[in-house]
């Protein structure tokens, strides 16, 4: 059974960088039929997909246009995890952040099947 | 970007009665539509994918229909444990994958 365990601070100061990590058990971050995503949820934005990383002979990265200049998603094969960094945060970035896993093969769901527990991140001085 | 619109925002249904939730896409997503159930303090949980395929662990009273731009999630006989917010999400057109704003299901 695949599980995702999130870690990282719940409070970040404005203009600083938000950093979260998602540890994977029961699967591999290098799985060539999966992708690993970050999604956030806030009352103002609802559920918002932020970006993903996936391995298909090399690593790929895709980001939402709303955050593309500030976001980095990094896989770590040695620890079987992936991380989110969001720079220059503002109070509007306050949200619950989720990591998720998705099987991208045409023979599986292709929706977000696996979710981390969520991390409430508040941007405040 | 595909806009997903859900209605109603809140649905109050008596126990044992049918609940019908709607989701509309701003352009066709074929059958690449998922529904999620979210209870307070928990992440969303995949309920339906492929517009009509029930995910593991959900009872048969949950069903999904539709294709193209119009989709429906039905709960045939509402139970107290079904109280939650339900979201639809398209995974047809990227970027980005997009979610509806949610329908809150309550017990009347």
CSV table of N, CA and C in Angstrom, one decimal, chain B residues 54 57-63 74-76:
chain,number,residue,atom,x,y,z
B,54,UNK,N,-16.1,3.4,-9.8
B,54,UNK,CA,-16.0,3.6,-8.4
B,54,UNK,C,-14.6,3.1,-7.9
B,57,UNK,N,-13.2,0.7,-2.0
B,57,UNK,CA,-13.6,1.0,-0.6
B,57,UNK,C,-14.9,1.8,-0.5
B,58,UNK,N,-15.4,2.2,-1.7
B,58,UNK,CA,-16.7,3.0,-1.6
B,58,UNK,C,-17.9,2.0,-2.0
B,59,UNK,N,-19.0,2.2,-1.3
B,59,UNK,CA,-20.1,1.3,-1.5
B,59,UNK,C,-20.8,1.6,-2.8
B,60,UNK,N,-21.7,0.7,-3.2
B,60,UNK,CA,-22.4,0.8,-4.5
B,60,UNK,C,-23.4,1.9,-4.5
B,61,UNK,N,-23.7,2.5,-3.4
B,61,UNK,CA,-24.7,3.6,-3.4
B,61,UNK,C,-24.2,4.9,-4.1
B,62,UNK,N,-22.8,4.9,-4.3
B,62,UNK,CA,-22.2,6.0,-5.0
B,62,UNK,C,-22.1,5.6,-6.5
B,63,UNK,N,-22.5,6.5,-7.3
B,63,UNK,CA,-22.4,6.3,-8.8
B,63,UNK,C,-22.1,7.6,-9.5
B,74,UNK,N,-24.2,10.6,-7.9
B,74,UNK,CA,-25.4,10.3,-7.1
B,74,UNK,C,-25.1,9.5,-5.9
B,75,UNK,N,-25.7,9.8,-4.9
B,75,UNK,CA,-25.7,8.9,-3.7
B,75,UNK,C,-27.1,8.4,-3.5
B,76,UNK,N,-27.3,7.1,-3.7
B,76,UNK,CA,-28.7,6.6,-3.8
B,76,UNK,C,-29.5,6.7,-2.5
